[in-house]
Structures are given as C-alpha cells and as structure tokens.
mmCIF file of C-alpha atoms in Angstrom:
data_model
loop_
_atom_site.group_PDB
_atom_site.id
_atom_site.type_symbol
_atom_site.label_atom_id
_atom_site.label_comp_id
_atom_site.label_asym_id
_atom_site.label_seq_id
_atom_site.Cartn_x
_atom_site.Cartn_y
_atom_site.Cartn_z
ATOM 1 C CA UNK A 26 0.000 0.000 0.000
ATOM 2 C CA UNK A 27 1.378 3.466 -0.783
ATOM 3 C CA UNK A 28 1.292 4.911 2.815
ATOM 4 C CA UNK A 29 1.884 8.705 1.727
ATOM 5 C CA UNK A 30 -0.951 8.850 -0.832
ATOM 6 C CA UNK A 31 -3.124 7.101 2.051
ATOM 7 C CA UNK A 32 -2.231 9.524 4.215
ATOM 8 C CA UNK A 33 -2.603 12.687 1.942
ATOM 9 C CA UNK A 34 -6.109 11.674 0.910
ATOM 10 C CA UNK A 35 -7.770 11.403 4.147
ATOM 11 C CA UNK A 36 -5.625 14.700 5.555
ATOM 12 C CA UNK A 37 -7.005 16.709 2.676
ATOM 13 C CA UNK A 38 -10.478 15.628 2.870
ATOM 14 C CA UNK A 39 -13.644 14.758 5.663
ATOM 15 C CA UNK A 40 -14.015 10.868 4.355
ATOM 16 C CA UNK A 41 -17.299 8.182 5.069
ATOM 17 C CA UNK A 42 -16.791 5.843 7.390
ATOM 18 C CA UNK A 43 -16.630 3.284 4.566
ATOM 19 C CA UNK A 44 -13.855 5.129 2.770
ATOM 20 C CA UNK A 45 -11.403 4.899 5.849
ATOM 21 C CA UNK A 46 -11.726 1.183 5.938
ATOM 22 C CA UNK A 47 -11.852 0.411 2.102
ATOM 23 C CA UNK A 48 -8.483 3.060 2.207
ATOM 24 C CA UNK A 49 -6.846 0.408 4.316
ATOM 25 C CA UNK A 50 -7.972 -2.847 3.215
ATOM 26 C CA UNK A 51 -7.744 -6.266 5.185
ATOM 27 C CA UNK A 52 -4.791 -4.752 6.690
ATOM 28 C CA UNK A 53 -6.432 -2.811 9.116
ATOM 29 C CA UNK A 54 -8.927 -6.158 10.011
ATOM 30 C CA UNK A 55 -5.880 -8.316 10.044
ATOM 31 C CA UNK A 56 -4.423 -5.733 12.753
ATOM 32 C CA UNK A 57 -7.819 -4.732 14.535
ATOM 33 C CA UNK A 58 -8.562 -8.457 15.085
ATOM 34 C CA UNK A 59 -5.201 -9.010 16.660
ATOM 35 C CA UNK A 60 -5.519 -5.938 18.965
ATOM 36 C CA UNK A 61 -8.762 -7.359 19.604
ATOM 37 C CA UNK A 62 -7.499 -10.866 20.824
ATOM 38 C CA UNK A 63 -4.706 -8.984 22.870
ATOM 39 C CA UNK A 64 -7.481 -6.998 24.742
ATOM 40 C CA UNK A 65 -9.670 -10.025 25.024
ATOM 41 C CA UNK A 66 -6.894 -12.764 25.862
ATOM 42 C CA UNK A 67 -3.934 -11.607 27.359
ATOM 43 C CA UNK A 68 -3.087 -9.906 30.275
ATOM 44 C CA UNK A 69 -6.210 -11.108 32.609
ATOM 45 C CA UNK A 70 -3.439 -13.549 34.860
ATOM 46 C CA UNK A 71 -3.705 -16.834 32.604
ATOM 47 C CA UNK A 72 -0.271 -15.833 30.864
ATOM 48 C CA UNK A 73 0.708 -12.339 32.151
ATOM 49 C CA UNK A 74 -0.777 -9.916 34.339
ATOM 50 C CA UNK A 75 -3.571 -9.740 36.666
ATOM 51 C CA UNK A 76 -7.316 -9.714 36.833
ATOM 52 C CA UNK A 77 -10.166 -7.861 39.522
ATOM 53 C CA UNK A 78 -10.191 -11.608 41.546
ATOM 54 C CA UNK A 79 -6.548 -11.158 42.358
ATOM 55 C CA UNK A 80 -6.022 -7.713 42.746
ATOM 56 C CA UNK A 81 -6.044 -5.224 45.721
ATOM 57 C CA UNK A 82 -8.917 -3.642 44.745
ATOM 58 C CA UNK A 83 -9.258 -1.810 48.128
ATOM 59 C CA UNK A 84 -5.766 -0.015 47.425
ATOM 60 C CA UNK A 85 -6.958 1.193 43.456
ATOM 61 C CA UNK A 86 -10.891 2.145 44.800
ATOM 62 C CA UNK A 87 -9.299 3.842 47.731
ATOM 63 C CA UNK A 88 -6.983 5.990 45.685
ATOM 64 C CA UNK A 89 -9.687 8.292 44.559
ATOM 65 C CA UNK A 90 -12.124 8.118 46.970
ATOM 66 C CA UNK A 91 -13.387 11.040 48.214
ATOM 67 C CA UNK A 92 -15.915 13.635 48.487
ATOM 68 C CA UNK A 93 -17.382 15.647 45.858
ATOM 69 C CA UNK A 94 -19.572 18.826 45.861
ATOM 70 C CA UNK A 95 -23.283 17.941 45.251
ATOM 71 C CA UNK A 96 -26.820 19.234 46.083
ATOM 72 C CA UNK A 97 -30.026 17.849 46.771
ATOM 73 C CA UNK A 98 -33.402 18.645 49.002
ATOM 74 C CA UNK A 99 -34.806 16.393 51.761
ATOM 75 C CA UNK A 100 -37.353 17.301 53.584
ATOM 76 C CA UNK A 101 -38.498 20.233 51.562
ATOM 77 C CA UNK A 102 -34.727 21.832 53.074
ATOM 78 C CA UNK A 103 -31.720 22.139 50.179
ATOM 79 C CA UNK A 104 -28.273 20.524 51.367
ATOM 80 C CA UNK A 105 -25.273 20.967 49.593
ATOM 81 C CA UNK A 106 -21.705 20.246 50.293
ATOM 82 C CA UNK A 107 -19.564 22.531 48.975
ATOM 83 C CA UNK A 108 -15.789 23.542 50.439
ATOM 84 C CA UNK A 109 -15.512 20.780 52.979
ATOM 85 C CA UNK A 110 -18.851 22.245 54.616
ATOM 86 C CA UNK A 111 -22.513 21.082 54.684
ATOM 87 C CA UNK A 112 -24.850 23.928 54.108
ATOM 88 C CA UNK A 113 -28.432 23.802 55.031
ATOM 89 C CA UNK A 114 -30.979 26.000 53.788
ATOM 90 C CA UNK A 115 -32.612 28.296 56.606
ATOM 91 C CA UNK A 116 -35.437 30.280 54.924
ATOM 92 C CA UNK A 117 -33.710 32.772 53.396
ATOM 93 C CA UNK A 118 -29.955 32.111 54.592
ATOM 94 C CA UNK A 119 -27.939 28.844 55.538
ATOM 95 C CA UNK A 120 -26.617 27.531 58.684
ATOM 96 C CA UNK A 121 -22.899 25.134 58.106
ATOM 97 C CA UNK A 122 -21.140 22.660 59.793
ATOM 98 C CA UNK A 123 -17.785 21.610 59.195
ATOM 99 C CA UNK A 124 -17.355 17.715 57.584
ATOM 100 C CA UNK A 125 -15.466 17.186 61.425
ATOM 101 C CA UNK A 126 -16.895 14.201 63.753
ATOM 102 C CA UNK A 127 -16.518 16.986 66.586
ATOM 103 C CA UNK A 128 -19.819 18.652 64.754
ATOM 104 C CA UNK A 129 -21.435 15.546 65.041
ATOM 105 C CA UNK A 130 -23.637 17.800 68.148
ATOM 106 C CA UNK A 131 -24.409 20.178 65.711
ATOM 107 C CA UNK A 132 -25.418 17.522 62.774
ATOM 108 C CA UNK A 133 -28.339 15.984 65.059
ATOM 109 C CA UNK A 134 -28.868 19.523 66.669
ATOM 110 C CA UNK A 135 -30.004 20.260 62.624
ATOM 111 C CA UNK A 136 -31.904 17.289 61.404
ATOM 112 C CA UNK A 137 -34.181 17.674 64.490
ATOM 113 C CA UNK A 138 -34.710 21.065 63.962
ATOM 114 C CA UNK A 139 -35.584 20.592 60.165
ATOM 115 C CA UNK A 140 -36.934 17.391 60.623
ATOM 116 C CA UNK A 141 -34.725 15.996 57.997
ATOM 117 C CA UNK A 142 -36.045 12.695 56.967
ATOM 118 C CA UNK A 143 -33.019 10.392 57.097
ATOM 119 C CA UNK A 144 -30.626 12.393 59.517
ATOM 120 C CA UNK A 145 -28.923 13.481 56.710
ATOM 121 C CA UNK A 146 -26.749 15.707 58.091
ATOM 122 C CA UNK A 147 -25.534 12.929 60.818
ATOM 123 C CA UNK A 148 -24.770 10.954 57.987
ATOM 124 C CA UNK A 149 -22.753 12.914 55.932
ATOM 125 C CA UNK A 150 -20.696 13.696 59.169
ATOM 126 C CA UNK A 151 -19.821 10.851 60.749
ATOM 127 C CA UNK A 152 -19.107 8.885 56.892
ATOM 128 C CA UNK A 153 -17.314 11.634 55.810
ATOM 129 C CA UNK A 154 -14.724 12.136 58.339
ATOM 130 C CA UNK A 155 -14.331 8.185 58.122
ATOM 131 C CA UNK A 156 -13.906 8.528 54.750
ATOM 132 C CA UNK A 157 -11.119 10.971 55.252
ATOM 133 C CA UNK A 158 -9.554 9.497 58.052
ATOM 134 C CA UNK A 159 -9.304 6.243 56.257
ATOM 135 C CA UNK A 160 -11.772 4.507 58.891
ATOM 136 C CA UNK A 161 -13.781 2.444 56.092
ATOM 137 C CA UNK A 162 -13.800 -0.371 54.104
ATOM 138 C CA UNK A 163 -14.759 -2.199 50.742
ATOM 139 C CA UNK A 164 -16.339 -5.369 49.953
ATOM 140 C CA UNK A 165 -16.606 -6.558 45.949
ATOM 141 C CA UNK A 166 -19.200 -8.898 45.057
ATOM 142 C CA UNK A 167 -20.438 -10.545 42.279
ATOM 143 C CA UNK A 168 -23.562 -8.547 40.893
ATOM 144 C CA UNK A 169 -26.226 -10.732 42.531
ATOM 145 C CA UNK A 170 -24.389 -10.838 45.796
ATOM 146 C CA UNK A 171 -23.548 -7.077 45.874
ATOM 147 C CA UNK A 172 -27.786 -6.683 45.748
ATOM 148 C CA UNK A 173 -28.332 -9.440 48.160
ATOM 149 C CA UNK A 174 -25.757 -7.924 50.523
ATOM 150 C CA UNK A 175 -26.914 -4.149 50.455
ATOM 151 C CA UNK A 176 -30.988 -5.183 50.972
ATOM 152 C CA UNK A 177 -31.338 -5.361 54.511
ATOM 153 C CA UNK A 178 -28.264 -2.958 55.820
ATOM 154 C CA UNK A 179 -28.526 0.438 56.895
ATOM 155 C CA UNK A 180 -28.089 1.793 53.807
ATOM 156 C CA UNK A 181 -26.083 5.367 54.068
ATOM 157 C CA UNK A 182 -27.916 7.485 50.677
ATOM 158 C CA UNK A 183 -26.640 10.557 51.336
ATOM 159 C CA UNK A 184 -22.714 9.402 51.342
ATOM 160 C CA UNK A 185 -23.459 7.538 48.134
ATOM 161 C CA UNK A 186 -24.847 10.755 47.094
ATOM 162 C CA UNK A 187 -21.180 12.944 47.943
ATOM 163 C CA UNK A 188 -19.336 9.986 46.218
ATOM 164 C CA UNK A 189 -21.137 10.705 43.426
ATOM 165 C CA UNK A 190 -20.674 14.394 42.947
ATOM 166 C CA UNK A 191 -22.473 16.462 40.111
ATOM 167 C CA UNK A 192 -19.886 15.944 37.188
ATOM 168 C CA UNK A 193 -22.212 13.586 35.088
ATOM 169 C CA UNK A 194 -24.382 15.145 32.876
ATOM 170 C CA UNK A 195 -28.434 15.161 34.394
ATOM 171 C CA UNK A 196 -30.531 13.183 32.491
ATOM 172 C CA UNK A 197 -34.233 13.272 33.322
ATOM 173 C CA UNK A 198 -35.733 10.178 34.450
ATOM 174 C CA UNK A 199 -38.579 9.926 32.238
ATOM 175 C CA UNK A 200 -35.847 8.990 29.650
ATOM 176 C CA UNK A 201 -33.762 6.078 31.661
ATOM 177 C CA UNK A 202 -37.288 4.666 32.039
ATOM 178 C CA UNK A 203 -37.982 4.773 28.114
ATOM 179 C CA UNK A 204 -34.852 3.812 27.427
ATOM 180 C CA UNK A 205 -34.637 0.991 30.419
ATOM 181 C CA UNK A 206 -37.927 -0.079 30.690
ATOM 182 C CA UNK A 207 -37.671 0.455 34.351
ATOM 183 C CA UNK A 208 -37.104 3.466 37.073
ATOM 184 C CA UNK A 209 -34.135 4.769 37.952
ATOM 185 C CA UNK A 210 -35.606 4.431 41.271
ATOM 186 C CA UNK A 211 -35.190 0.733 40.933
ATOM 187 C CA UNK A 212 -31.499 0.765 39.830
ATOM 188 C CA UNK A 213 -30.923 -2.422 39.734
ATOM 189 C CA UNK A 214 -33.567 -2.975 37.017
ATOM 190 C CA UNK A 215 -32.324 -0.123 35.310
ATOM 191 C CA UNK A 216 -28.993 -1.990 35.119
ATOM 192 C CA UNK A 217 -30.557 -4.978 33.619
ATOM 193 C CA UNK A 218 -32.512 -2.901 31.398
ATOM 194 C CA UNK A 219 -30.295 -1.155 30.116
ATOM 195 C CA UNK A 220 -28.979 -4.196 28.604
ATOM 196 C CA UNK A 221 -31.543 -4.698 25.955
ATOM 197 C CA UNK A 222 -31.348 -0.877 25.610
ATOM 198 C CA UNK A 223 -28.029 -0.648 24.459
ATOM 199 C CA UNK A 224 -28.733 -3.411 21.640
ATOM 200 C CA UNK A 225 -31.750 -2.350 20.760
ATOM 201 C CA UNK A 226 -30.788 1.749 19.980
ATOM 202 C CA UNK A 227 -26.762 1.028 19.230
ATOM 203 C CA UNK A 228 -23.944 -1.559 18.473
ATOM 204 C CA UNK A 229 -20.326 -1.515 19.647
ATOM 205 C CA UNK A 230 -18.393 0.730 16.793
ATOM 206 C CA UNK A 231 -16.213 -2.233 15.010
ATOM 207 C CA UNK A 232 -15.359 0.451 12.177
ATOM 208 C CA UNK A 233 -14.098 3.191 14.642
ATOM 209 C CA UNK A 234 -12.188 0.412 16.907
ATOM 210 C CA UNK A 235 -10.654 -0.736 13.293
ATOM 211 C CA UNK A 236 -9.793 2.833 12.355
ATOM 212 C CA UNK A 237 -8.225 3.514 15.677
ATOM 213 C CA UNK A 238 -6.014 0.235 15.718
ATOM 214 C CA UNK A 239 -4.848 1.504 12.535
ATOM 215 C CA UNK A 240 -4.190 5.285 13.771
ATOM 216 C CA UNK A 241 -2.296 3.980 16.857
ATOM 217 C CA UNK A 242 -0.191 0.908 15.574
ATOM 218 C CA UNK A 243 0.717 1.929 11.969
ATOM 219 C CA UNK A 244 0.462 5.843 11.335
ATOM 220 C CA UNK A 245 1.322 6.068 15.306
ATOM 221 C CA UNK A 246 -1.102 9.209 15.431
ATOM 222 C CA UNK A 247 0.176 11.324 13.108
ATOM 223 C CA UNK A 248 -3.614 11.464 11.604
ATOM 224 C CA UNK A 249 -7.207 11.655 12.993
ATOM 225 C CA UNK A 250 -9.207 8.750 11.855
ATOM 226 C CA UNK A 251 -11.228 8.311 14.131
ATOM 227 C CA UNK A 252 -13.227 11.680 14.047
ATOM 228 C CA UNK A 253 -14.824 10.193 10.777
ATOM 229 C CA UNK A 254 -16.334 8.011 12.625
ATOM 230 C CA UNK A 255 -17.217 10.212 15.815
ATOM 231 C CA UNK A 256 -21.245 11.000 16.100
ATOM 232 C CA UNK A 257 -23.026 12.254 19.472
ATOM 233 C CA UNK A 258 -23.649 9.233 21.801
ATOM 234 C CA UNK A 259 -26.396 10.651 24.292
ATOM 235 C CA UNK A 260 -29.502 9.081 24.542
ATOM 236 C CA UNK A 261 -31.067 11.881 22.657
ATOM 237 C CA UNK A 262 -29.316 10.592 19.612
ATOM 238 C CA UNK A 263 -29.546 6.981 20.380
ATOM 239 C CA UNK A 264 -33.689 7.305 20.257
ATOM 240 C CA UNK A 265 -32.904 9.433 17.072
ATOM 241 C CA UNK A 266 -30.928 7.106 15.381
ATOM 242 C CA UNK A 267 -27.762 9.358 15.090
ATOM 243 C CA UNK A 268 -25.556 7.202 17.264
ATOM 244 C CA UNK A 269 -23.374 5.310 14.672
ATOM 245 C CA UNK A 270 -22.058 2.894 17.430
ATOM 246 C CA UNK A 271 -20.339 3.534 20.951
ATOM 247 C CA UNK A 272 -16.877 2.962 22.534
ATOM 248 C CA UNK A 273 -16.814 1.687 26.069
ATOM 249 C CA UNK A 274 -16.688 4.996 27.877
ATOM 250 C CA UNK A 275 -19.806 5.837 26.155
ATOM 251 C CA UNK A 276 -21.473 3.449 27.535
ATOM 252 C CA UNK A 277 -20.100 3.602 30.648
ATOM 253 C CA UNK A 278 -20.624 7.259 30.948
ATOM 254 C CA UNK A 279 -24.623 6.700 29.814
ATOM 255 C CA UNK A 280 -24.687 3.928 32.303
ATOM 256 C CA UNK A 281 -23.772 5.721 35.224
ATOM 257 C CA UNK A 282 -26.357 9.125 34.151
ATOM 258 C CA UNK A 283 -28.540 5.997 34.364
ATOM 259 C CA UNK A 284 -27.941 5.544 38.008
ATOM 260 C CA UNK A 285 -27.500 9.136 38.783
ATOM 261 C CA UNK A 286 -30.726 10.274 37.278
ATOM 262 C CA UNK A 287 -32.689 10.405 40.623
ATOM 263 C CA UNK A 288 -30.860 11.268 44.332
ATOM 264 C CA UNK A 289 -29.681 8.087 46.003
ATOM 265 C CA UNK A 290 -31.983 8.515 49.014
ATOM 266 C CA UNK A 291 -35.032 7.932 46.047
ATOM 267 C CA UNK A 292 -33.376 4.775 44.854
ATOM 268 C CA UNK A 293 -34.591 1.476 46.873
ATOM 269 C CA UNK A 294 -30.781 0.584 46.794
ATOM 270 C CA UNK A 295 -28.782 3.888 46.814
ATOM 271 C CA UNK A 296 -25.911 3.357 44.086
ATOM 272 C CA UNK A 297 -22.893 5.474 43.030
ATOM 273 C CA UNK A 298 -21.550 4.554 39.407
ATOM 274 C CA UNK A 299 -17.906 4.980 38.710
ATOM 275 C CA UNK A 300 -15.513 4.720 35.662
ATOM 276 C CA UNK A 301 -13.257 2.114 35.868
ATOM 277 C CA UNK A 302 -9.825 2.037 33.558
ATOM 278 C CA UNK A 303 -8.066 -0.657 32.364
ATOM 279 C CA UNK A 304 -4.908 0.891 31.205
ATOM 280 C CA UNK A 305 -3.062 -2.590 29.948
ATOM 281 C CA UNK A 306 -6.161 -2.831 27.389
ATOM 282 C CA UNK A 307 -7.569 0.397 26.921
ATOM 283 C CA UNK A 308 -10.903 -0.397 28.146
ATOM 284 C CA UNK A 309 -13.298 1.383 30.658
ATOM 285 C CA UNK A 310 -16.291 -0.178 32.269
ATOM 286 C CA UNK A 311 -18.663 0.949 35.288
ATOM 287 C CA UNK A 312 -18.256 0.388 38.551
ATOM 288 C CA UNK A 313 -21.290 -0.133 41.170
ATOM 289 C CA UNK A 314 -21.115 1.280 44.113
ATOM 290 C CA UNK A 315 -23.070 2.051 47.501
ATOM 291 C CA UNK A 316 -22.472 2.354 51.259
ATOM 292 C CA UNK A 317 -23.865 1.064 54.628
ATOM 293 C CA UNK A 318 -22.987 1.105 57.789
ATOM 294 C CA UNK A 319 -22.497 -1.931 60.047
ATOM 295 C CA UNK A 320 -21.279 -2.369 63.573
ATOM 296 C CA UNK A 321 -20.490 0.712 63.730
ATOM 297 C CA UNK A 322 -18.216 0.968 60.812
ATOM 298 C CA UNK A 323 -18.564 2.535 57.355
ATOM 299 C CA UNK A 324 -18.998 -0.167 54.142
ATOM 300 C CA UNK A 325 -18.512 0.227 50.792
ATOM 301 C CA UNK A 326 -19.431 -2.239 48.976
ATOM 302 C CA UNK A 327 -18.913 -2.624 45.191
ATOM 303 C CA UNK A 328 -19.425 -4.805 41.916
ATOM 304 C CA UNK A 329 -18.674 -4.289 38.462
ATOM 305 C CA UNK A 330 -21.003 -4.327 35.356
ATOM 306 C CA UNK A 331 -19.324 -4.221 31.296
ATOM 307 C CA UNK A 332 -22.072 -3.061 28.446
ATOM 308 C CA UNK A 333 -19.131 -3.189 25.856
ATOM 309 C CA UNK A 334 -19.663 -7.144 26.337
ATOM 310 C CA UNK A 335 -23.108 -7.328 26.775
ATOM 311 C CA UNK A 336 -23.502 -5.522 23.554
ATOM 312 C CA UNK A 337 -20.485 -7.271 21.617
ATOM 313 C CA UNK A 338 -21.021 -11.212 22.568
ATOM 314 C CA UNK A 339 -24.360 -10.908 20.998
ATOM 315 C CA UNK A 340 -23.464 -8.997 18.112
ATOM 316 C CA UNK A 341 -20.362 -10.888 17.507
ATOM 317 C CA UNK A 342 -20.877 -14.564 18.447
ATOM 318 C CA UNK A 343 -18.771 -14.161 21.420
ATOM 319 C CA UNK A 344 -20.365 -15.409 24.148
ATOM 320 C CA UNK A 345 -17.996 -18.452 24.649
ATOM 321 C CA UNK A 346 -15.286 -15.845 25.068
ATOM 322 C CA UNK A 347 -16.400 -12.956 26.890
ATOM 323 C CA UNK A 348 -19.190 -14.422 28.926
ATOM 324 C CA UNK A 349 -22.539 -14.409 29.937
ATOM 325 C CA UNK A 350 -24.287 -10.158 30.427
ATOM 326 C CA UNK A 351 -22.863 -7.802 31.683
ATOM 327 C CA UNK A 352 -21.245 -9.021 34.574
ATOM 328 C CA UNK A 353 -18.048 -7.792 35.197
ATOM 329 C CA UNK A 354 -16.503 -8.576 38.271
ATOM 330 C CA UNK A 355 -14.640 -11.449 37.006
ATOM 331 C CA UNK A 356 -11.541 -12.951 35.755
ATOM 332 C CA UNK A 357 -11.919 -11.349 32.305
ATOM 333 C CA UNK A 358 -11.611 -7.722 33.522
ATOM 334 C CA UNK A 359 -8.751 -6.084 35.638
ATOM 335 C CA UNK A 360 -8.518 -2.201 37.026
ATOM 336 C CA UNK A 361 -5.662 0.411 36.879
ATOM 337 C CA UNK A 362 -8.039 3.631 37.853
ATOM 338 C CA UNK A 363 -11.073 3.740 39.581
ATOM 339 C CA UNK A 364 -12.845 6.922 39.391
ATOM 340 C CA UNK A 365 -15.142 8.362 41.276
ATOM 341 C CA UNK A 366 -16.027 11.067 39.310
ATOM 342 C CA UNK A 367 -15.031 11.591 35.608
#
C-alpha cells in the first residue's frame, strides 16, 4: 500500500466511514482483530498480568475516593456540600457545619430542627470524616451478591450521594425509564434494562475500533481517523438514530447518568456509578457502588457491570469468550483507575 498517498487523501479531505476502511484494506482487520485478541486474551493472569479476583482492589478504589460537591433537598430543606462544609438552607440564609466528627452535636442539633427525613446531616458527618480518616472499608461482590448484601443494611444514601458528585451530565428520568424499561428508582432494574437498551438503539463501533487500531499501531497518530467516525452518543441521539455505534466509555458514561438520574436517598438501593480504567487494554467499564454502615463501621461495597460485552457477545458470536451479560466482576476484567467522578 502506498502509505503517503493514504495519508494525503484522508488529511485533505472529511471521508465516510466506509472510505477509511476500504483506504486500508484487510490490513487494518488483520491488525484490529489481533488488537482485539490482545485486549480479550492476554493480560487477565492466565499468561501475564492480573485480573479484579486477584487484585487489591481496596488499594486502586481507595486511591480516589473522596468527596465531591453535590446538592439535593430532603425534607423540603436544600443541602449541599460545597468547600468541605454542609450547608443547610434556613429560609432565606444557611446555617454550616464543618465535615469534622466533633460537629457531630451540631449535625443531630439540625436534622431535628428541620426534621430531615433520614438524619442526613448525621450521615454525611460521621461517613465523611471516616472517609477521610481512612476509617472504612470495601467489599466486591459478584452482581447478585452485591444486591443481596446491600438489601437489609442500613443503607447510608446521602454518602453515596457525595461519592457521586455532580460531574455527570443530568438526564431526566422519564428517559432512563424509556430507554430501560424500568425506574431509575429501581437501579438495579435499570442496570438490567439497560442491557436490551443498548442493543436495541446502538452496536459496539467495530469500524471506529478498526480505524483507531490503525491510527495507533501503523500511522502512530500522526492522523485523525477516528473523528470520521465520531457521532453524538447521548440518549437523545440513540432514540434518534444518530448514534453510529459507541466505545466503552460511552457506555459507561450513559450507564452511570442511568444511576444518577434520581438522588440516592429515592433509589430502593442507593448506588454510586464509577468509571473504571483498564490501562493494559484500553478499556473502561462501570463500577457499582453504595455504602452502609455496620457495627459501627462505614462499608462500601462494590461490583462491576461491562455493556461493551453485553452488547459485543451478541453482536459478535462471542459469548464463549467474553461471557454471559454484563457481569463484570470477574476474571476477564482487571482495574488500573477507579474513578469516582469523571
């Protein structure tokens, strides 16, 4: 192939998606489908490496965790955290308390006085200062067992809700339900809905994975490819049919707006999605998260879910190799970054 004309076409002009493959030929197949093996094969702790089973997963969630500004209203009162304070509205003003356990006084002086439903303030307190004094820990479960464990506990929904943040986009939950088939409300339906949603409105983007296999390991990024094959991935334009497929942060990012679409303290199991990195094969997935507290101490639990193979093994024939669902706390996936917030 002559490289330099290759390259001078598709710098001089915006080409189809069809034209950047047909430009490259079986070469870039060839290559994608070896990339693709790599990511799929190697590295997971059969051969090399390590997978989410055998790793310290307490060490990589811990890295990041942490507080993030949010907002929500309980009890017909506005709460916010914001600058290592909680702020309650007061009519027309606020009244603060630092995230100390010495203002744990002043906490339930609060939530009796606005007859916060929850003890919100108490909460957010006590957890956070654990939080920050490193007085917690994690449990990771299998999806079914994460559910089975956090029914029942003393679920903490306004902790999940400051792991969370408000860095993910809003989406209203009139759409996670048409898109789901089931309320946010209910997120562990809207995880398993969301399943059938993803196949039914999109498909995992084999053209822009082939492109970008070719961008990294032949012209080594000295030109764009894949932003012919870019198009808006919201759920907007998945109902509109202007989503041309989606990478694995796209569907982790619409998975977790899933979760985030109502408060936690709505949600009959209050959940936190994260982002979680692979960095040895370039992949992202979500992260499930939520928090209790039990003798006394400060839980959070966690499992892992993958809509990159949910959506693939069907589409693909894959299901001997990537598994059953979504699952994804399993020997097939491993975990360099866990974010809390994107």
């Amino acid at each position: 192939m002559d490289w330099a004309s290759t390259l001078s076409a598709i710098s001089e002009k915006d080409l189809s998606r069809r034209q950047v493959l047909s430009a490259f030929g079986g070469g870039g197949v060839v290559l994608g489908g070896a990339k693709a093996a790599d990511n799929v094969l190697i590295g997971y702790g059969v051969l090399v490496g390590t997978n989410l089973h055998d790793q310290d997963l307490s060490a990589v969630a811990g890295e990041r965790l942490e507080p993030s500004p949010f907002e929500t209203t309980v009890s017909g009162h506005e709460i916010q955290l914001k600058e290592n304070k909680i702020r309650v509205q007061d009519g027309d003003s606020w009244q603060e308390i630092p995230l100390s356990a010495s203002a744990a006084a002043d906490a339930d002086q609060l939530d009796i006085e606005f007859e916060l439903a929850g003890q919100p303030l108490r909460q957010l307190v006590s957890d956070l200062s654990a939080i920050e004094a490193d007085e917690y820990r994690f449990e990771f479960l299998g999806y079914e067992d994460f559910f089975r464990r956090v029914r029942g506990t003393e679920t903490r929904p306004f902790t999940v809700e400051a792991l969370r943040g408000d860095r993910y986009q809003h989406v209203e939950p009139s759409v996670i339900v048409s898109f789901s088939g089931a309320s946010p409300e209910q997120p562990k339906a809207v995880l398993e809905g969301l399943v059938d949603g993803f196949r039914d409105e999109t498909y995992y983007d084999i053209p822009r994975y082939l492109a970008g296999s070719v961008e990294d390991n032949i012209l080594f990024g000295s030109v764009d490819l894949r932003k012919h094959f870019r198009t808006p991935t919201e759920y907007d334009a998945m109902k509109a049919g202007e989503t041309a497929g989606m990478f694995c942060y796209e569907f982790t990012w619409r998975s977790v707006e899933a979760l985030h679409s109502v408060p936690a303290h709505q949600q009959d199991v209050p959940i936190a999605g994260t982002k979680v990195f692979d960095e040895r094969h370039k992949h992202v997935y979500t992260g499930v998260a939520s928090a209790f507290e039990e003798a006394g101490e400060l839980v959070i639990p966690m499992t892992f879910v993958d809509y990159t193979h949910s959506t693939l093994y069907d589409d693909l024939r894959l299901r001997w190799l990537l598994g059953e669902g979504m699952e994804g706390y399993d020997k097939r996936h491993r975990a360099t970054d866990i974010y809390w917030q994107p």
